[in-house]
């Protein structure tokens, strides 16, 4: 296995080094669940087809035993069975440049590297690059750092009971509170599942209120300034609605999208923000960005759905608002990730913060649904999605702390990659050691060292990186990866508790925080009594710390982080993720109704409206309120909007005005927000 980046280790994130130093067949298979990797062609994706380990009884023992149980294929044969993948696996990456100089591909700053979809904002850039060319890119003098885009968590929200199917939903926001100003504001929705532009909730005067839909997963006419996806215009959508009845098909059959999910998440979210029936900003124009997050594993190999696409979506929506002469824009993002340091220094956070430096812009982000840490009833597994954060302190040199990390078992084998990041201050030095379930302690990894793609006896792998002075924030990070045996046969990560030992080498502060990156739970197959899943790992009860579970995107300095309030009970939903950020900032900012929210049901003629719950439903409520505020005063900055929301929020029962780690500064009050927005620039100078 060829190692790259030997001369540029500090310029490259651990995860990108891990991927680039892997067999290309492994990466082709990894692309099924690694959002920032893509196999470039369908033919190559088909070559990388996977079958799980099969047999009448579980396979155990050495790697040789494993391979003999699978038609006696040798490791070399299993890994060498593909051709062409070295140039066929691509990565979406963030590039930190050495200086704030506007670069273009035409100026050839990356000579000799096939860089595509390049976008730049200050010293930050995004690009798509072939894995076999990453080492050459890292050596380029204009590059300060390279990092993979983070996987976006699919917004799984529990469906509530469908009600009022044949009748209109009751308006949750009285008209008196929806006081619209005279300025034109565009509402942008970045989401998945498809936008049902022909739903009655988005029709006014026989026309759809969707101005544009950028379908990133489609092939067609890309938006101006971008090189992928298909942009659907309002004229095309309206034409499809006019022609569909005569043809005997639906409007979405004439203008299809790459995703048209029943009870579409994107449609529901757009309905909450701006639906005609019960939306907050009733009657406002909408623009949607549909991320490429298909349901089928095979299609995910061919798709990107990582945080670099969020950066492009935000830029597109701000660009569209300017081109179409809107006075302001309010964007909602009900997606998230747990990667990075949760301190606002992640590339995607800095990208959005930079975009929000201009007035008349606002971005609302769902805090996440990782708040539950204990089962609420027999058989409840909701806590699995909540045990994602740990923290502690090593008090002195030579002392230790232990972190207990659970990989699922009990008849289920996890064939996904599991990732743990632990961040600690730059003035400290930790060593790290890993112990597999039922095994012995592995080698100690000292500060500045790493072990990469080390094979265990059962055929699975582990990697540990102990990196100092991360480019994004100057802090130290410990990265641990548990990787299944990925080849023409797959062996999952050993189930049970993995023990992480943190050893204090030079302690001046000693505090640390760790997060587990999430998987989307998906069933792969079954052999006998054994189920094969891509399943999230989680911390045990003793290691989990319930605070600071808010998702990375909501940790940005200028975004509005939104928690989920149970409106009828004036409580915070137990699943709502909590703050603060790792650097102690008060996120989430506010909470809004997000439980059992009745809104438009996409692509389903039977269920026109459906109930859903989650911070995904609370965040568009706030985006709608921000749009109303901007319609009165379009020169409000993102910071001013956030300040008004905090000032006008009302504490939940038995709480005071102090910030709370689950509810922020309290429950949103629309009429107070609008009134305060109207008065911002009416303040009188007493010296006059």
XYZ file of C-alpha atoms in Angstrom, residues 6-504:
499
model
C 4.590 11.783 3.934
C 6.049 15.239 3.286
C 2.778 17.110 3.893
C 1.184 15.381 6.895
C 0.168 18.577 8.695
C -1.512 19.855 5.551
C -4.022 17.006 5.383
C -6.836 15.971 7.748
C -6.629 12.459 9.278
C -9.713 11.200 7.477
C -8.407 12.319 4.108
C -5.053 10.645 4.799
C -6.846 7.441 5.770
C -8.890 7.409 2.578
C -6.029 8.354 0.254
C -3.796 5.630 1.692
C -6.429 2.921 1.185
C -6.846 0.422 -1.593
C -9.008 1.970 -4.314
C -11.432 -0.943 -4.250
C -11.947 -0.316 -0.543
C -12.728 3.318 -1.296
C -15.155 2.341 -4.040
C -17.060 0.252 -1.497
C -16.626 2.923 1.191
C -18.342 5.396 -1.147
C -21.678 3.765 -0.267
C -21.630 5.465 3.134
C -18.860 8.076 2.804
C -20.708 11.119 1.473
C -17.589 12.900 0.246
C -16.456 9.963 -1.953
C -17.895 9.066 -5.329
C -17.198 6.420 -7.940
C -17.067 8.343 -11.187
C -18.949 5.943 -13.452
C -21.723 3.404 -13.133
C -19.504 0.706 -14.618
C -16.887 1.174 -11.910
C -19.583 1.214 -9.233
C -20.885 -2.124 -10.517
C -17.358 -3.562 -10.449
C -17.151 -2.741 -6.746
C -20.201 -4.827 -5.862
C -20.115 -6.232 -2.338
C -21.350 -9.406 -0.757
C -21.350 -9.894 2.983
C -19.511 -12.769 4.646
C -21.679 -15.872 4.275
C -21.703 -19.306 5.795
C -23.825 -21.627 7.875
C -22.131 -20.455 11.031
C -20.391 -17.209 11.994
C -16.879 -16.918 10.647
C -14.195 -16.201 13.216
C -10.471 -16.569 13.670
C -7.620 -15.293 11.578
C -7.772 -13.426 8.304
C -6.771 -16.623 6.507
C -9.693 -18.494 8.104
C -12.008 -15.737 6.965
C -10.811 -15.858 3.399
C -10.868 -19.672 3.227
C -14.498 -19.563 4.348
C -15.245 -17.388 1.325
C -14.273 -19.584 -1.597
C -10.625 -19.546 -0.468
C -9.962 -16.207 -2.088
C -6.615 -14.774 -1.197
C -6.302 -11.279 0.185
C -4.318 -10.218 -2.872
C -6.929 -11.609 -5.243
C -9.770 -10.015 -3.327
C -8.102 -6.630 -3.449
C -6.716 -6.865 -6.940
C -9.887 -7.876 -8.741
C -10.768 -4.397 -9.961
C -9.142 -2.241 -12.583
C -9.443 1.426 -13.344
C -10.495 2.517 -9.866
C -7.325 4.454 -9.112
C -8.519 7.184 -11.424
C -12.201 6.508 -10.810
C -12.742 7.391 -7.147
C -13.235 11.074 -6.463
C -13.367 13.130 -3.271
C -15.106 16.352 -2.318
C -12.687 18.412 -0.274
C -12.279 21.732 1.493
C -9.057 23.546 0.612
C -7.553 26.173 2.887
C -5.418 28.458 0.758
C -2.219 30.126 1.877
C -3.587 33.588 1.050
C -6.848 35.340 0.249
C -6.256 35.596 -3.477
C -9.018 34.983 -5.961
C -8.070 31.882 -7.952
C -9.741 30.277 -10.934
C -9.086 27.045 -12.742
C -8.327 29.077 -15.856
C -5.345 30.598 -14.089
C -4.133 27.012 -13.489
C -3.113 27.384 -9.827
C -3.338 23.580 -9.496
C -1.342 22.555 -12.549
C -1.192 18.798 -13.069
C -4.226 18.053 -10.885
C -7.703 17.394 -12.231
C -9.614 19.880 -10.039
C -13.322 20.341 -10.776
C -16.346 22.156 -9.284
C -13.942 24.691 -7.775
C -15.500 27.413 -5.611
C -13.706 29.906 -3.410
C -14.669 32.205 -0.541
C -11.688 34.077 0.878
C -9.010 31.569 1.899
C -11.532 28.718 1.802
C -12.292 26.712 -1.328
C -14.140 23.548 -2.295
C -13.263 21.161 -5.115
C -13.708 17.660 -6.480
C -10.400 15.810 -6.950
C -9.355 12.272 -7.913
C -7.948 10.378 -4.946
C -4.808 9.412 -6.827
C -3.966 13.107 -7.283
C -4.423 14.313 -3.713
C -0.754 14.023 -2.780
C 0.212 16.276 -5.693
C -2.440 18.783 -4.634
C -1.213 18.773 -1.016
C 2.293 19.628 -2.219
C 1.066 22.680 -4.138
C 2.407 25.919 -2.580
C -1.014 27.620 -2.704
C -2.471 24.919 -0.413
C -2.314 25.304 3.370
C -4.629 22.423 4.291
C -6.910 19.767 2.753
C -9.886 18.096 4.407
C -12.742 15.822 3.339
C -16.253 17.167 3.359
C -18.231 15.828 6.329
C -21.032 13.319 5.837
C -24.475 14.868 6.257
C -26.780 12.991 8.568
C -30.003 11.951 6.838
C -32.849 13.774 8.620
C -34.685 10.745 9.989
C -37.722 12.100 11.796
C -40.484 9.963 13.312
C -43.763 10.165 11.472
C -46.660 11.092 13.695
C -50.226 10.039 13.088
C -51.584 11.410 9.828
C -54.586 13.609 10.547
C -56.912 15.949 8.649
C -56.133 14.243 5.370
C -59.181 15.610 3.581
C -59.433 18.959 5.366
C -57.199 21.967 5.676
C -54.781 22.033 8.612
C -55.509 24.505 11.364
C -53.264 27.536 11.035
C -50.628 27.381 13.750
C -49.705 31.032 13.296
C -52.650 33.478 13.458
C -52.761 36.014 10.654
C -52.311 38.868 13.141
C -48.867 37.512 13.999
C -47.851 37.046 10.353
C -47.559 40.730 9.606
C -45.748 40.914 6.289
C -43.671 43.947 5.348
C -43.323 45.608 1.960
C -39.926 44.182 1.031
C -39.423 41.067 -1.125
C -37.762 38.207 0.757
C -36.795 34.836 -0.705
C -36.998 31.733 1.487
C -34.338 29.141 0.640
C -34.664 25.480 1.664
C -31.658 23.116 1.522
C -32.968 19.589 2.006
C -33.562 16.057 0.703
C -36.484 13.959 -0.535
C -37.720 16.238 -3.309
C -39.851 19.397 -3.494
C -43.505 18.871 -4.382
C -43.819 22.203 -6.196
C -47.359 21.335 -7.376
C -48.733 20.762 -3.857
C -51.684 23.008 -3.058
C -49.740 24.523 -0.164
C -47.370 26.190 -2.640
C -49.883 27.426 -5.227
C -51.023 31.028 -5.557
C -53.203 32.159 -8.453
C -52.642 28.840 -10.210
C -48.849 29.331 -10.144
C -46.223 27.662 -7.988
C -44.392 29.854 -5.481
C -41.154 27.943 -6.129
C -38.866 30.285 -8.050
C -36.164 27.669 -8.686
C -35.225 24.138 -7.668
C -31.584 23.133 -8.034
C -31.526 19.337 -8.137
C -27.891 18.467 -7.415
C -28.408 14.793 -8.218
C -29.901 15.296 -11.673
C -28.210 15.620 -15.043
C -29.225 18.594 -17.131
C -28.857 22.362 -17.139
C -26.620 23.398 -14.251
C -27.178 26.795 -12.581
C -24.985 29.695 -13.606
C -21.578 29.404 -11.980
C -21.875 25.677 -11.236
C -20.987 22.593 -13.253
C -23.391 19.916 -12.025
C -27.051 19.212 -11.332
C -30.153 20.590 -13.021
C -31.933 23.880 -12.334
C -35.697 23.815 -12.689
C -37.294 27.230 -13.304
C -40.695 28.514 -12.234
C -41.811 28.784 -15.861
C -40.996 25.104 -16.390
C -42.822 24.085 -13.233
C -45.900 26.122 -14.151
C -45.883 24.691 -17.676
C -45.760 21.170 -16.256
C -48.756 21.894 -14.030
C -50.744 23.226 -16.993
C -49.914 20.331 -19.304
C -50.105 17.412 -16.863
C -53.926 16.989 -16.812
C -54.132 16.745 -20.609
C -51.403 14.119 -20.713
C -52.835 12.183 -17.774
C -49.733 12.300 -15.599
C -48.524 14.340 -12.657
C -46.602 17.593 -13.029
C -43.584 15.856 -11.470
C -43.600 13.272 -14.236
C -43.118 16.027 -16.788
C -40.459 17.790 -14.705
C -39.006 14.978 -12.576
C -36.524 15.326 -9.726
C -33.858 12.821 -8.728
C -35.756 12.233 -5.463
C -39.516 12.044 -5.003
C -39.963 10.483 -1.591
C -43.367 9.820 -0.116
C -43.854 12.225 2.805
C -40.875 14.169 1.451
C -38.805 15.843 4.155
C -38.001 18.824 1.909
C -41.664 19.416 1.076
C -42.694 19.260 4.727
C -39.965 21.699 5.763
C -40.839 24.170 2.970
C -44.492 23.989 4.002
C -43.645 24.955 7.595
C -41.566 27.926 6.482
C -43.886 29.303 3.801
C -46.894 27.066 3.163
C -50.159 28.702 2.074
C -52.239 26.904 4.710
C -50.230 26.986 7.917
C -46.779 28.243 7.006
C -45.157 30.965 9.042
C -44.209 33.276 6.136
C -47.364 32.690 4.126
C -47.144 33.765 0.503
C -43.360 34.219 0.293
C -41.423 32.930 -2.715
C -39.369 29.756 -2.216
C -36.190 28.382 -3.766
C -35.146 24.799 -3.076
C -31.804 23.030 -3.243
C -32.119 19.253 -3.366
C -28.980 17.497 -2.155
C -28.071 14.239 -3.871
C -28.905 11.735 -1.133
C -30.544 8.726 -2.816
C -32.051 5.838 -0.869
C -30.275 3.009 -2.680
C -26.745 2.076 -1.571
C -25.628 1.579 -5.173
C -26.732 5.096 -6.111
C -24.957 6.547 -3.078
C -21.673 5.316 -4.541
C -22.291 7.621 -7.481
C -23.327 10.659 -5.394
C -21.879 13.408 -3.246
C -23.928 14.508 -0.217
C -21.352 16.109 2.067
C -20.848 19.516 3.670
C -19.143 21.015 0.596
C -22.540 20.738 -1.124
C -24.061 22.808 1.693
C -21.498 25.511 0.909
C -22.524 25.476 -2.745
C -26.236 25.518 -1.847
C -25.843 28.591 0.363
C -23.861 30.462 -2.286
C -26.407 29.534 -4.947
C -29.346 30.832 -2.916
C -27.667 34.132 -2.101
C -26.653 34.489 -5.765
C -30.208 33.725 -6.906
C -31.707 36.288 -4.523
C -29.393 38.954 -5.908
C -30.054 38.010 -9.546
C -33.834 38.046 -9.044
C -33.706 41.373 -7.155
C -34.978 40.157 -3.798
C -34.319 42.548 -0.930
C -33.258 39.780 1.470
C -33.087 36.005 1.875
C -33.744 33.597 4.752
C -32.321 30.068 4.395
C -33.190 26.918 6.318
C -30.893 23.886 6.685
C -32.461 20.927 8.498
C -29.416 18.693 8.025
C -26.317 18.182 10.109
C -23.074 16.406 10.872
C -21.027 15.628 13.974
C -17.601 15.979 12.397
C -14.957 18.456 13.550
C -14.494 20.418 16.787
C -17.978 21.896 17.430
C -16.446 25.313 18.003
C -17.397 27.068 14.770
C -13.995 26.446 13.171
C -15.141 23.729 10.744
C -14.690 24.810 7.107
C -18.437 24.720 6.435
C -19.130 26.909 9.499
C -16.543 29.464 8.432
C -17.904 29.395 4.881
C -21.454 30.207 6.007
C -20.245 32.792 8.524
C -18.377 34.537 5.706
C -21.485 34.512 3.505
C -23.507 36.055 6.349
C -21.207 39.057 6.668
C -23.527 40.994 4.332
C -26.849 42.408 5.641
C -30.197 41.001 4.547
C -29.133 37.375 4.989
C -30.044 34.768 7.583
C -29.429 31.011 7.963
C -31.384 28.865 10.430
C -30.014 25.412 11.291
C -31.664 22.507 13.099
C -29.795 21.725 16.324
C -30.118 17.973 15.740
C -32.049 15.110 17.318
C -29.333 13.667 19.574
C -30.723 14.773 22.921
C -32.059 11.469 24.244
C -29.530 9.487 26.277
C -31.706 6.920 28.101
C -34.497 4.599 26.857
C -37.988 5.812 27.702
C -39.719 2.428 27.491
C -38.923 -1.238 26.869
C -37.455 -1.655 23.413
C -36.781 2.069 22.933
C -33.541 2.553 20.968
C -33.784 6.323 20.626
C -30.882 6.761 23.030
C -28.539 5.113 20.505
C -28.823 8.218 18.326
C -28.251 10.446 21.341
C -25.097 9.064 22.915
C -22.680 10.895 20.665
C -20.691 13.155 23.011
C -18.173 12.544 25.773
C -15.982 14.890 27.771
C -13.687 14.855 30.788
C -10.395 16.025 32.187
C -6.973 14.535 32.799
C -5.818 16.268 35.964
C -2.051 15.779 35.799
C 0.864 14.211 33.945
C 0.757 10.431 34.018
C -2.951 10.174 34.853
C -5.474 8.520 32.554
C -9.090 8.674 31.442
C -11.073 5.933 29.698
C -13.754 6.318 27.028
C -16.077 3.379 26.325
C -17.329 3.120 22.753
C -20.077 0.616 21.829
C -20.308 -1.109 18.436
C -23.631 -2.844 17.929
C -23.947 -6.622 18.327
C -26.704 -9.053 19.410
C -27.199 -10.674 16.014
C -26.383 -7.517 14.058
C -23.015 -7.049 12.402
C -21.881 -3.496 11.686
C -20.332 -3.232 8.222
C -19.977 0.551 8.282
C -16.947 2.600 9.220
C -17.036 4.051 12.739
C -15.325 7.333 13.539
C -14.443 9.040 16.834
C -12.804 12.469 17.171
C -11.435 13.784 20.463
C -10.313 17.415 20.656
C -8.089 18.886 23.356
C -6.201 22.179 23.936
C -2.903 22.933 22.153
C -1.008 23.375 25.429
C -1.598 19.709 26.389
C -0.145 16.448 25.143
C -2.172 13.215 25.249
C -1.148 9.708 24.219
C -3.870 7.300 23.127
C -4.341 3.531 23.193
C -7.148 1.313 21.918
C -8.481 -2.021 23.178
C -10.872 -4.114 21.014
C -13.756 -6.021 22.633
C -12.320 -9.035 24.443
C -8.843 -8.279 23.116
C -5.546 -6.886 24.342
C -4.326 -3.309 24.356
C -2.944 -2.188 21.012
C 0.104 0.033 20.549
C 0.296 3.435 22.254
C 0.172 6.343 19.807
C 2.118 9.327 21.111
C 1.545 13.015 20.186
C 2.415 13.615 16.536
C 2.291 9.884 15.656
C -0.255 7.716 13.869
C -1.114 4.109 13.048
C -2.953 3.678 9.775
C -4.994 0.782 8.358
C -3.739 -1.752 10.897
C -5.350 -5.169 10.445
C -6.802 -7.062 13.404
C -6.921 -10.853 13.566
C -10.504 -10.994 12.322
C -9.680 -9.010 9.170
C -11.088 -5.626 10.179
C -8.889 -2.548 10.503
C -8.239 0.337 12.850
C -6.451 3.659 12.407
C -5.376 6.191 15.054
C -4.056 9.708 14.444
C -2.663 11.921 17.217
C -2.340 15.267 15.446
C -1.119 18.572 16.870
C -2.097 22.147 15.967
C -5.001 21.579 13.595
C -5.056 24.106 10.767
C -8.625 25.223 11.481
C -8.323 26.134 15.172
C -4.789 25.370 16.362
C -6.025 22.665 18.753
C -5.012 19.015 18.969
C -7.142 16.146 17.768
C -7.229 12.375 18.274
C -8.972 10.531 15.439
C -9.909 6.848 15.691
C -11.403 4.866 12.801
C -12.812 1.331 12.944
C -13.038 -0.042 9.420
C -14.668 -3.297 8.306
C -12.897 -5.655 5.916
C -14.008 -4.041 2.645
C -13.412 -6.150 -0.409
C -15.427 -8.494 -2.596
C -16.385 -9.954 0.770
C -17.084 -7.858 3.845
C -16.462 -8.585 7.517
C -17.960 -6.156 9.992
C -16.304 -4.286 12.832
C -16.092 -6.506 15.971
C -19.141 -5.918 18.174
C -18.870 -4.923 21.798
C -17.221 -2.179 23.826
C -14.028 -0.661 22.454
C -11.986 1.010 25.186
C -10.057 4.195 24.453
C -7.322 5.080 26.968
C -6.226 8.714 27.132
C -2.849 9.161 28.831
C -1.652 12.522 30.114
